[in-house]
PDB file of C-alpha atoms in Angstrom:
ATOM      1  CA  MET P  20    -147.242  -3.380-198.172  1.00 43.00           C
ATOM      2  CA  GLN P  21    -145.183  -1.275-195.597  1.00 48.00           C
ATOM      3  CA  VAL P  22    -144.149   1.475-198.317  1.00 47.00           C
ATOM      4  CA  LEU P  23    -148.000   2.094-199.301  1.00 49.00           C
ATOM      5  CA  SER P  24    -149.229   2.220-195.617  1.00 60.00           C
ATOM      6  CA  ASN P  25    -147.040   4.800-195.162  1.00 76.00           C
ATOM      7  CA  ASN P  26    -147.489   6.974-198.289  1.00 77.00           C
ATOM      8  CA  LEU P  27    -151.364   6.908-197.430  1.00 80.00           C
ATOM      9  CA  ARG P  28    -150.357   8.092-193.601  1.00 81.00           C
ATOM     10  CA  GLY P  29    -148.068  10.937-195.137  1.00 83.00           C
ATOM     11  CA  ALA P  30    -150.778  11.666-197.524  1.00 82.00           C
ATOM     12  CA  LEU P  31    -153.675  12.104-194.810  1.00 85.00           C
ATOM     13  CA  LEU P  32    -151.195  14.018-192.531  1.00 87.00           C
ATOM     14  CA  MET P  33    -150.533  16.147-195.126  1.00 85.00           C
ATOM     15  CA  MET P  34    -154.232  17.089-195.665  1.00 87.00           C
ATOM     16  CA  GLY P  35    -154.942  17.883-192.266  1.00 90.00           C
ATOM     17  CA  ALA P  36    -151.872  20.081-192.331  1.00 89.00           C
ATOM     18  CA  MET P  37    -152.829  22.082-195.054  1.00 87.00           C
ATOM     19  CA  CYS P  38    -156.218  22.458-193.726  1.00 91.00           C
ATOM     20  CA  ALA P  39    -154.905  23.648-190.387  1.00 93.00           C
ATOM     21  CA  TYR P  40    -152.342  26.109-192.308  1.00 88.00           C
ATOM     22  CA  THR P  41    -155.096  27.645-194.073  1.00 92.00           C
ATOM     23  CA  PHE P  42    -157.572  28.428-191.347  1.00 94.00           C
ATOM     24  CA  ASN P  43    -154.341  29.803-189.503  1.00 92.00           C
ATOM     25  CA  ASP P  44    -153.859  32.074-192.332  1.00 92.00           C
ATOM     26  CA  ALA P  45    -157.380  33.151-192.592  1.00 93.00           C
ATOM     27  CA  PHE P  46    -157.180  33.994-189.120  1.00 94.00           C
ATOM     28  CA  MET P  47    -153.712  35.812-189.004  1.00 93.00           C
ATOM     29  CA  LYS P  48    -155.400  37.985-192.524  1.00 93.00           C
ATOM     30  CA  SER P  49    -158.541  38.777-190.396  1.00 92.00           C
ATOM     31  CA  LEU P  50    -156.209  40.595-188.107  1.00 91.00           C
ATOM     32  CA  ALA P  51    -153.870  42.569-190.520  1.00 87.00           C
ATOM     33  CA  ASP P  52    -156.523  45.882-189.898  1.00 85.00           C
ATOM     34  CA  GLU P  53    -155.748  45.736-186.421  1.00 91.00           C
ATOM     35  CA  ILE P  54    -152.848  44.339-185.421  1.00 93.00           C
ATOM     36  CA  PRO P  55    -149.166  44.450-187.192  1.00 94.00           C
ATOM     37  CA  LEU P  56    -147.321  41.279-188.904  1.00 93.00           C
ATOM     38  CA  PHE P  57    -144.387  41.167-186.545  1.00 95.00           C
ATOM     39  CA  GLN P  58    -146.725  41.679-183.423  1.00 95.00           C
ATOM     40  CA  ALA P  59    -149.374  38.953-184.319  1.00 94.00           C
ATOM     41  CA  ILE P  60    -146.069  36.571-185.086  1.00 94.00           C
ATOM     42  CA  LEU P  61    -144.686  37.270-181.845  1.00 95.00           C
ATOM     43  CA  PHE P  62    -147.729  36.533-179.725  1.00 94.00           C
ATOM     44  CA  ARG P  63    -148.724  33.694-182.239  1.00 92.00           C
ATOM     45  CA  GLY P  64    -145.295  32.427-181.475  1.00 92.00           C
ATOM     46  CA  PHE P  65    -145.584  32.609-177.504  1.00 93.00           C
ATOM     47  CA  GLY P  66    -148.517  30.401-177.788  1.00 89.00           C
ATOM     48  CA  ALA P  67    -147.078  27.824-179.972  1.00 89.00           C
ATOM     49  CA  ILE P  68    -144.099  27.336-177.936  1.00 93.00           C
ATOM     50  CA  LEU P  69    -145.822  26.819-174.593  1.00 92.00           C
ATOM     51  CA  CYS P  70    -148.342  24.198-176.050  1.00 87.00           C
ATOM     52  CA  LEU P  71    -145.404  22.608-177.997  1.00 88.00           C
ATOM     53  CA  THR P  72    -143.037  22.493-174.912  1.00 93.00           C
ATOM     54  CA  VAL P  73    -146.125  21.000-172.997  1.00 90.00           C
ATOM     55  CA  MET P  74    -146.433  18.245-175.617  1.00 86.00           C
ATOM     56  CA  CYS P  75    -142.692  17.291-175.926  1.00 90.00           C
ATOM     57  CA  LYS P  76    -142.469  17.050-172.509  1.00 90.00           C
ATOM     58  CA  MET P  77    -145.620  15.226-171.911  1.00 87.00           C
ATOM     59  CA  LEU P  78    -144.402  12.728-175.078  1.00 84.00           C
ATOM     60  CA  GLY P  79    -140.854  12.546-173.843  1.00 89.00           C
ATOM     61  CA  GLN P  80    -139.850  14.016-177.170  1.00 88.00           C
ATOM     62  CA  LEU P  81    -137.894  17.205-175.310  1.00 89.00           C
ATOM     63  CA  ARG P  82    -134.233  16.117-176.698  1.00 87.00           C
ATOM     64  CA  PHE P  83    -131.251  17.591-176.864  1.00 88.00           C
ATOM     65  CA  ASP P  84    -128.836  14.699-177.662  1.00 89.00           C
ATOM     66  CA  LEU P  85    -129.290  14.736-181.279  1.00 90.00           C
ATOM     67  CA  SER P  86    -126.254  14.335-183.404  1.00 92.00           C
ATOM     68  CA  ALA P  87    -124.562  17.548-184.889  1.00 92.00           C
ATOM     69  CA  ARG P  88    -125.775  16.303-188.306  1.00 93.00           C
ATOM     70  CA  ASP P  89    -129.272  16.292-187.150  1.00 94.00           C
ATOM     71  CA  TRP P  90    -129.140  19.819-185.346  1.00 95.00           C
ATOM     72  CA  GLY P  91    -127.333  21.224-188.666  1.00 94.00           C
ATOM     73  CA  LEU P  92    -130.428  19.899-190.553  1.00 94.00           C
ATOM     74  CA  MET P  93    -133.106  21.170-187.850  1.00 94.00           C
ATOM     75  CA  LEU P  94    -131.272  24.838-188.010  1.00 94.00           C
ATOM     76  CA  LEU P  95    -131.755  24.458-191.985  1.00 95.00           C
ATOM     77  CA  ARG P  96    -135.243  23.778-191.559  1.00 94.00           C
ATOM     78  CA  THR P  97    -136.262  26.696-189.207  1.00 95.00           C
ATOM     79  CA  ILE P  98    -134.425  29.071-191.814  1.00 96.00           C
ATOM     80  CA  GLY P  99    -136.568  28.067-194.444  1.00 95.00           C
ATOM     81  CA  GLU P 100    -139.852  27.902-191.818  1.00 93.00           C
ATOM     82  CA  VAL P 101    -138.403  31.500-190.663  1.00 95.00           C
ATOM     83  CA  GLY P 102    -138.128  32.772-194.488  1.00 96.00           C
ATOM     84  CA  GLY P 103    -140.888  31.108-195.709  1.00 94.00           C
ATOM     85  CA  THR P 104    -143.289  32.409-192.723  1.00 93.00           C
ATOM     86  CA  TYR P 105    -142.033  36.218-193.198  1.00 96.00           C
ATOM     87  CA  PHE P 106    -142.699  36.077-196.941  1.00 96.00           C
ATOM     88  CA  PHE P 107    -145.997  34.167-196.833  1.00 94.00           C
ATOM     89  CA  LEU P 108    -147.567  36.469-194.670  1.00 94.00           C
ATOM     90  CA  THR P 109    -146.576  39.537-195.727  1.00 95.00           C
ATOM     91  CA  ALA P 110    -148.264  38.535-199.174  1.00 94.00           C
ATOM     92  CA  LEU P 111    -151.272  37.387-197.590  1.00 93.00           C
ATOM     93  CA  PHE P 112    -151.624  40.774-195.430  1.00 92.00           C
ATOM     94  CA  ASN P 113    -151.633  42.287-199.087  1.00 90.00           C
ATOM     95  CA  MET P 114    -153.148  39.720-201.600  1.00 89.00           C
ATOM     96  CA  PRO P 115    -156.673  37.235-201.635  1.00 89.00           C
ATOM     97  CA  ILE P 116    -155.764  34.385-199.799  1.00 91.00           C
ATOM     98  CA  ALA P 117    -157.006  32.321-202.984  1.00 88.00           C
ATOM     99  CA  ASN P 118    -154.002  34.040-204.836  1.00 89.00           C
ATOM    100  CA  VAL P 119    -151.121  33.347-202.184  1.00 91.00           C
ATOM    101  CA  SER P 120    -152.836  29.763-201.877  1.00 89.00           C
ATOM    102  CA  ALA P 121    -152.956  29.227-205.613  1.00 87.00           C
ATOM    103  CA  ILE P 122    -148.946  30.327-206.135  1.00 90.00           C
ATOM    104  CA  LEU P 123    -148.149  27.762-203.200  1.00 87.00           C
ATOM    105  CA  GLN P 124    -149.634  24.973-204.883  1.00 83.00           C
ATOM    106  CA  VAL P 125    -146.462  24.773-206.993  1.00 86.00           C
ATOM    107  CA  LEU P 126    -144.529  23.339-203.995  1.00 81.00           C
ATOM    108  CA  PRO P 127    -145.513  19.678-204.624  1.00 76.00           C
ATOM    109  CA  LEU P 128    -143.620  20.771-208.019  1.00 83.00           C
ATOM    110  CA  SER P 129    -140.399  22.830-206.321  1.00 88.00           C
ATOM    111  CA  VAL P 130    -140.822  19.844-203.366  1.00 82.00           C
ATOM    112  CA  SER P 131    -140.174  16.754-206.032  1.00 80.00           C
ATOM    113  CA  LEU P 132    -137.269  18.540-208.214  1.00 87.00           C
ATOM    114  CA  ALA P 133    -135.675  19.528-205.206  1.00 88.00           C
ATOM    115  CA  ALA P 134    -135.820  15.883-203.940  1.00 83.00           C
ATOM    116  CA  ALA P 135    -134.477  14.949-207.498  1.00 84.00           C
ATOM    117  CA  LEU P 136    -131.689  17.536-207.304  1.00 83.00           C
ATOM    118  CA  PHE P 137    -130.493  17.120-204.055  1.00 81.00           C
ATOM    119  CA  LEU P 138    -131.830  13.947-202.321  1.00 78.00           C
ATOM    120  CA  GLY P 139    -131.044  11.769-205.502  1.00 77.00           C
ATOM    121  CA  GLU P 140    -134.578  10.895-206.295  1.00 75.00           C
ATOM    122  CA  ALA P 141    -135.534   9.312-209.336  1.00 72.00           C
ATOM    123  CA  LEU P 142    -137.251  12.253-211.807  1.00 76.00           C
ATOM    124  CA  GLY P 143    -138.195  11.144-214.985  1.00 78.00           C
ATOM    125  CA  TRP P 144    -138.879  13.522-218.380  1.00 77.00           C
ATOM    126  CA  ARG P 145    -142.514  13.053-218.146  1.00 82.00           C
ATOM    127  CA  ARG P 146    -142.480  14.789-214.579  1.00 81.00           C
ATOM    128  CA  ILE P 147    -139.993  17.512-215.580  1.00 86.00           C
ATOM    129  CA  THR P 148    -142.053  18.211-218.492  1.00 89.00           C
ATOM    130  CA  ALA P 149    -145.039  18.667-215.876  1.00 86.00           C
ATOM    131  CA  ILE P 150    -143.072  20.772-213.445  1.00 86.00           C
ATOM    132  CA  ALA P 151    -142.177  23.053-216.434  1.00 89.00           C
ATOM    133  CA  ILE P 152    -145.980  23.290-217.490  1.00 91.00           C
ATOM    134  CA  GLY P 153    -146.358  23.923-213.799  1.00 88.00           C
ATOM    135  CA  PHE P 154    -144.170  26.873-213.165  1.00 87.00           C
ATOM    136  CA  THR P 155    -146.045  28.094-216.487  1.00 89.00           C
ATOM    137  CA  GLY P 156    -149.400  28.145-214.692  1.00 89.00           C
ATOM    138  CA  VAL P 157    -147.623  30.246-211.811  1.00 89.00           C
ATOM    139  CA  LEU P 158    -146.872  32.916-214.266  1.00 88.00           C
ATOM    140  CA  LEU P 159    -150.620  33.058-215.077  1.00 88.00           C
ATOM    141  CA  ILE P 160    -151.702  33.494-211.282  1.00 88.00           C
ATOM    142  CA  ILE P 161    -148.947  36.007-210.915  1.00 87.00           C
ATOM    143  CA  GLN P 162    -149.848  37.708-214.231  1.00 82.00           C
ATOM    144  CA  PRO P 163    -146.721  40.075-214.502  1.00 79.00           C
ATOM    145  CA  GLY P 164    -147.640  43.004-216.207  1.00 69.00           C
ATOM    146  CA  GLY P 165    -151.309  42.574-216.146  1.00 68.00           C
ATOM    147  CA  ALA P 166    -154.172  44.942-214.417  1.00 65.00           C
ATOM    148  CA  ASP P 167    -154.003  42.579-211.426  1.00 69.00           C
ATOM    149  CA  PHE P 168    -150.420  42.092-211.093  1.00 77.00           C
ATOM    150  CA  SER P 169    -149.241  42.749-207.376  1.00 82.00           C
ATOM    151  CA  SER P 170    -145.644  42.649-206.738  1.00 85.00           C
ATOM    152  CA  TYR P 171    -146.315  40.918-203.388  1.00 91.00           C
ATOM    153  CA  SER P 172    -146.531  37.958-205.747  1.00 91.00           C
ATOM    154  CA  PHE P 173    -142.824  37.721-205.536  1.00 92.00           C
ATOM    155  CA  TYR P 174    -143.268  37.216-201.875  1.00 95.00           C
ATOM    156  CA  ALA P 175    -145.106  34.376-202.090  1.00 94.00           C
ATOM    157  CA  LEU P 176    -142.924  32.887-204.669  1.00 93.00           C
ATOM    158  CA  ALA P 177    -139.804  33.808-201.968  1.00 96.00           C
ATOM    159  CA  ALA P 178    -141.965  31.516-199.437  1.00 95.00           C
ATOM    160  CA  VAL P 179    -142.115  28.683-201.946  1.00 94.00           C
ATOM    161  CA  ALA P 180    -138.366  28.480-201.685  1.00 95.00           C
ATOM    162  CA  GLY P 181    -138.687  28.905-197.991  1.00 95.00           C
ATOM    163  CA  VAL P 182    -141.331  26.047-197.308  1.00 91.00           C
ATOM    164  CA  THR P 183    -139.293  24.035-200.252  1.00 93.00           C
ATOM    165  CA  LEU P 184    -136.046  24.446-198.163  1.00 94.00           C
ATOM    166  CA  ARG P 185    -137.866  23.431-194.869  1.00 92.00           C
ATOM    167  CA  ASP P 186    -139.175  19.774-196.359  1.00 87.00           C
ATOM    168  CA  ILE P 187    -136.217  18.745-197.712  1.00 90.00           C
ATOM    169  CA  ALA P 188    -134.316  19.542-194.651  1.00 91.00           C
ATOM    170  CA  VAL P 189    -136.652  17.392-192.897  1.00 86.00           C
ATOM    171  CA  ARG P 190    -136.573  14.189-195.441  1.00 82.00           C
ATOM    172  CA  ARG P 191    -132.856  14.591-194.596  1.00 87.00           C
ATOM    173  CA  MET P 192    -132.989  14.241-190.646  1.00 90.00           C
ATOM    174  CA  SER P 193    -132.583  10.704-188.925  1.00 89.00           C
ATOM    175  CA  ARG P 194    -136.093   8.869-188.203  1.00 82.00           C
ATOM    176  CA  ASP P 195    -135.667   9.271-184.610  1.00 84.00           C
ATOM    177  CA  VAL P 196    -135.479  12.694-184.562  1.00 88.00           C
ATOM    178  CA  PRO P 197    -139.030  13.549-182.828  1.00 88.00           C
ATOM    179  CA  SER P 198    -141.637  15.563-184.809  1.00 83.00           C
ATOM    180  CA  VAL P 199    -142.783  17.696-181.840  1.00 85.00           C
ATOM    181  CA  PHE P 200    -139.371  18.867-181.031  1.00 91.00           C
ATOM    182  CA  VAL P 201    -138.823  19.921-184.672  1.00 90.00           C
ATOM    183  CA  ALA P 202    -141.739  21.601-184.814  1.00 86.00           C
ATOM    184  CA  LEU P 203    -140.855  23.309-181.529  1.00 92.00           C
ATOM    185  CA  VAL P 204    -137.359  24.404-183.022  1.00 93.00           C
ATOM    186  CA  ALA P 205    -139.278  25.852-185.744  1.00 92.00           C
ATOM    187  CA  ALA P 206    -141.985  28.043-183.619  1.00 91.00           C
ATOM    188  CA  VAL P 207    -138.741  29.158-181.611  1.00 95.00           C
ATOM    189  CA  GLY P 208    -137.007  30.379-184.749  1.00 95.00           C
ATOM    190  CA  VAL P 209    -140.111  32.235-186.035  1.00 94.00           C
ATOM    191  CA  THR P 210    -140.975  33.415-182.879  1.00 95.00           C
ATOM    192  CA  CYS P 211    -137.701  35.226-182.633  1.00 96.00           C
ATOM    193  CA  LEU P 212    -138.202  36.545-186.090  1.00 95.00           C
ATOM    194  CA  GLY P 213    -141.459  38.413-184.607  1.00 95.00           C
ATOM    195  CA  GLY P 214    -139.479  39.619-181.916  1.00 96.00           C
ATOM    196  CA  VAL P 215    -137.150  41.427-184.000  1.00 96.00           C
ATOM    197  CA  GLY P 216    -139.416  42.864-186.073  1.00 95.00           C
ATOM    198  CA  SER P 217    -141.498  44.147-183.178  1.00 94.00           C
ATOM    199  CA  LEU P 218    -138.422  46.342-182.516  1.00 94.00           C
ATOM    200  CA  PHE P 219    -139.244  48.667-185.117  1.00 93.00           C
ATOM    201  CA  ILE P 220    -143.222  49.113-185.315  1.00 92.00           C
ATOM    202  CA  GLU P 221    -145.810  50.585-183.322  1.00 93.00           C
ATOM    203  CA  TRP P 222    -148.010  48.167-181.089  1.00 93.00           C
ATOM    204  CA  GLN P 223    -151.533  47.787-180.932  1.00 94.00           C
ATOM    205  CA  PRO P 224    -153.863  46.873-178.395  1.00 93.00           C
ATOM    206  CA  PHE P 225    -155.744  43.834-178.780  1.00 92.00           C
ATOM    207  CA  SER P 226    -159.206  43.547-178.741  1.00 93.00           C
ATOM    208  CA  SER P 227    -161.612  40.448-177.750  1.00 92.00           C
ATOM    209  CA  THR P 228    -162.186  39.923-181.527  1.00 93.00           C
ATOM    210  CA  SER P 229    -158.211  40.013-182.427  1.00 93.00           C
ATOM    211  CA  ALA P 230    -157.533  38.059-179.713  1.00 93.00           C
ATOM    212  CA  LEU P 231    -159.854  35.086-180.317  1.00 93.00           C
ATOM    213  CA  GLN P 232    -158.449  35.682-183.787  1.00 93.00           C
ATOM    214  CA  LEU P 233    -154.576  35.023-182.565  1.00 93.00           C
ATOM    215  CA  THR P 234    -155.740  31.943-180.491  1.00 92.00           C
ATOM    216  CA  GLY P 235    -157.590  30.209-183.274  1.00 93.00           C
ATOM    217  CA  ALA P 236    -154.341  30.847-185.407  1.00 92.00           C
ATOM    218  CA  THR P 237    -151.963  29.782-182.959  1.00 89.00           C
ATOM    219  CA  GLY P 238    -154.462  26.240-182.358  1.00 89.00           C
ATOM    220  CA  PHE P 239    -154.189  25.245-186.150  1.00 92.00           C
ATOM    221  CA  LEU P 240    -150.704  26.520-186.316  1.00 83.00           C
ATOM    222  CA  ILE P 241    -149.438  23.928-183.533  1.00 84.00           C
ATOM    223  CA  PHE P 242    -151.793  21.147-185.542  1.00 86.00           C
ATOM    224  CA  GLY P 243    -150.116  22.013-188.816  1.00 85.00           C
ATOM    225  CA  TYR P 244    -146.586  22.160-187.593  1.00 77.00           C
ATOM    226  CA  ILE P 245    -146.565  18.381-186.090  1.00 78.00           C
ATOM    227  CA  ALA P 246    -149.228  17.135-189.382  1.00 83.00           C
ATOM    228  CA  SER P 247    -146.605  18.782-192.096  1.00 77.00           C
ATOM    229  CA  VAL P 248    -143.321  17.584-190.106  1.00 72.00           C
ATOM    230  CA  SER P 249    -144.867  13.920-189.819  1.00 77.00           C
ATOM    231  CA  ALA P 250    -146.195  13.612-193.443  1.00 80.00           C
ATOM    232  CA  MET P 251    -143.181  14.572-194.846  1.00 66.00           C
ATOM    233  CA  ARG P 252    -141.211  11.712-192.979  1.00 69.00           C
ATOM    234  CA  PHE P 253    -143.807   8.909-194.280  1.00 70.00           C
ATOM    235  CA  GLY P 254    -143.536   7.665-197.957  1.00 65.00           C
ATOM    236  CA  ASP P 255    -141.811   9.503-201.130  1.00 69.00           C
ATOM    237  CA  ILE P 256    -142.019  12.952-201.336  1.00 64.00           C
ATOM    238  CA  GLY P 257    -143.567  12.757-204.760  1.00 63.00           C
ATOM    239  CA  PHE P 258    -146.348  11.089-203.195  1.00 72.00           C
ATOM    240  CA  VAL P 259    -147.293  12.960-200.238  1.00 76.00           C
ATOM    241  CA  ALA P 260    -146.753  16.399-201.462  1.00 67.00           C
ATOM    242  CA  PRO P 261    -149.007  16.693-203.873  1.00 70.00           C
ATOM    243  CA  PHE P 262    -152.074  16.480-201.084  1.00 79.00           C
ATOM    244  CA  ARG P 263    -151.279  20.104-200.567  1.00 74.00           C
ATOM    245  CA  TYR P 264    -153.819  21.250-202.697  1.00 80.00           C
ATOM    246  CA  VAL P 265    -156.445  20.647-200.333  1.00 84.00           C
ATOM    247  CA  SER P 266    -155.597  23.764-199.102  1.00 86.00           C
ATOM    248  CA  LEU P 267    -156.472  25.564-202.603  1.00 87.00           C
ATOM    249  CA  LEU P 268    -160.157  24.473-202.368  1.00 85.00           C
ATOM    250  CA  VAL P 269    -160.064  25.526-198.257  1.00 89.00           C
ATOM    251  CA  ALA P 270    -158.747  28.976-199.437  1.00 91.00           C
ATOM    252  CA  LEU P 271    -161.192  29.373-202.229  1.00 89.00           C
ATOM    253  CA  ILE P 272    -164.257  28.843-200.176  1.00 89.00           C
ATOM    254  CA  LEU P 273    -162.489  31.296-197.164  1.00 90.00           C
ATOM    255  CA  GLY P 274    -161.497  33.708-199.462  1.00 90.00           C
ATOM    256  CA  VAL P 275    -165.483  33.948-200.856  1.00 89.00           C
ATOM    257  CA  MET P 276    -167.366  33.447-197.421  1.00 89.00           C
ATOM    258  CA  VAL P 277    -165.053  35.379-194.870  1.00 89.00           C
ATOM    259  CA  PHE P 278    -163.415  37.784-197.330  1.00 89.00           C
ATOM    260  CA  GLY P 279    -165.786  38.129-200.081  1.00 86.00           C
ATOM    261  CA  GLU P 280    -162.557  37.719-202.737  1.00 84.00           C
ATOM    262  CA  TRP P 281    -162.889  36.301-206.106  1.00 80.00           C
ATOM    263  CA  PRO P 282    -159.602  35.155-207.942  1.00 79.00           C
ATOM    264  CA  ASN P 283    -160.115  36.176-211.593  1.00 81.00           C
ATOM    265  CA  LEU P 284    -160.224  34.199-214.844  1.00 84.00           C
ATOM    266  CA  LEU P 285    -156.159  33.834-215.744  1.00 85.00           C
ATOM    267  CA  ALA P 286    -155.537  33.174-212.094  1.00 85.00           C
ATOM    268  CA  ILE P 287    -158.122  30.096-211.889  1.00 87.00           C
ATOM    269  CA  VAL P 288    -156.751  29.037-215.342  1.00 90.00           C
ATOM    270  CA  GLY P 289    -153.123  28.922-213.574  1.00 88.00           C
ATOM    271  CA  ALA P 290    -154.392  27.218-210.374  1.00 88.00           C
ATOM    272  CA  THR P 291    -155.995  24.437-212.673  1.00 90.00           C
ATOM    273  CA  VAL P 292    -152.884  24.125-214.537  1.00 91.00           C
ATOM    274  CA  VAL P 293    -150.689  23.630-211.234  1.00 87.00           C
ATOM    275  CA  VAL P 294    -152.910  21.047-209.546  1.00 85.00           C
ATOM    276  CA  ALA P 295    -153.103  19.212-212.862  1.00 88.00           C
ATOM    277  CA  THR P 296    -149.436  19.173-213.325  1.00 86.00           C
ATOM    278  CA  GLY P 297    -148.844  17.829-209.823  1.00 76.00           C
ATOM    279  CA  LEU P 298    -151.364  15.178-210.141  1.00 77.00           C
ATOM    280  CA  PHE P 299    -149.593  14.124-212.884  1.00 81.00           C
ATOM    281  CA  THR P 300    -146.673  13.853-210.847  1.00 72.00           C
ATOM    282  CA  LEU P 301    -149.043  12.050-208.227  1.00 67.00           C
ATOM    283  CA  TYR P 302    -149.896   9.239-210.821  1.00 72.00           C
ATOM    284  CA  ARG P 303    -146.316   8.841-212.234  1.00 71.00           C
ATOM    285  CA  GLU P 304    -145.031   8.431-208.488  1.00 63.00           C
ATOM    286  CA  THR P 305    -147.839   6.079-208.116  1.00 64.00           C
ATOM    287  CA  GLN P 306    -147.252   4.035-211.115  1.00 68.00           C
ATOM    288  CA  LEU P 307    -143.369   3.926-210.861  1.00 65.00           C
ATOM    289  CA  GLN P 308    -144.244   2.003-207.176  1.00 60.00           C
ATOM    290  CA  ILE P 309    -146.619  -0.402-208.644  1.00 60.00           C
ATOM    291  CA  ARG P 310    -143.762  -1.508-211.056  1.00 60.00           C
ATOM    292  CA  GLN P 311    -141.569  -1.733-208.200  1.00 57.00           C
ATOM    293  CA  LYS P 312    -143.647  -3.825-206.172  1.00 53.00           C
ATOM    294  CA  VAL P 313    -144.287  -6.342-209.136  1.00 43.00           C
ATOM    295  CA  VAL P 314    -140.728  -7.224-210.375  1.00 39.00           C
ATOM    296  CA  PRO P 315    -139.455  -8.221-206.922  1.00 38.00           C
ATOM    297  CA  ASP P 316    -142.182 -10.512-206.835  1.00 38.00           C
ATOM    298  CA  ARG P 317    -141.217 -11.820-210.649  1.00 34.00           C
ATOM    299  CA  ILE P 318    -138.135 -12.332-209.267  1.00 32.00           C
ATOM    300  CA  ARG P 319    -138.978 -14.387-206.613  1.00 30.00           C
TER     301      ARG P 319
END
């Protein structure tokens, strides 16, 4: 019963995190016409670091007595976070938000595959087939060689690799590593990325509108950080990860209502394939959990 409770808790945290990240994405994309990418990352990072530091202090999670192994995993996670942030925001600034979000829907499949390869989690032939079909769906979204193809799609794929690394690293951390502290370290890493990049751009002044947009992005980012870290530490990755799909629905709505962007038919078909294979992966994971629960009961 405890495993099921952890799975459900992780799923709810994942859905909340994906909603928060998508709203953060919308705010950041709105800044693209006024504020350069690295400047936006830098100032958003300042706000995130300040809030997360206060939260760590209040919760007693500002800890530096972690083991060398956990520090190494935290560094690995931060590298994934930094790389994922750069590649994702670059794609987001240059592509429709729904298309970028659709490509990132392959994450549950990539995380499940990585968990099998690097963490030794069971992965049967059915889910392997689903993963292969899911990546075919990604090709329909990217549409290489088509009229709607964008080279920035490869940035979105690079972001998938970065976020997969991030989530796998979290899974290997000790349970006593504070979630908010993990988020703070990641925020510091991403802010350093913005600081270094800002040395090579021409800064732009903030208007009242862009300042409000940046504030909104920062708030949603903080919640997303904490919820996503917590989500991947509850239950099984194969169960929790597919709940990322809620971000696609939110991105489609925001893309139409805020940016007037409509994905083409092939992209919609590809996103549907990716979501369907992810849901199948979720179904298989649930069935395996039921079997594992029933067998011990019969033995007793």
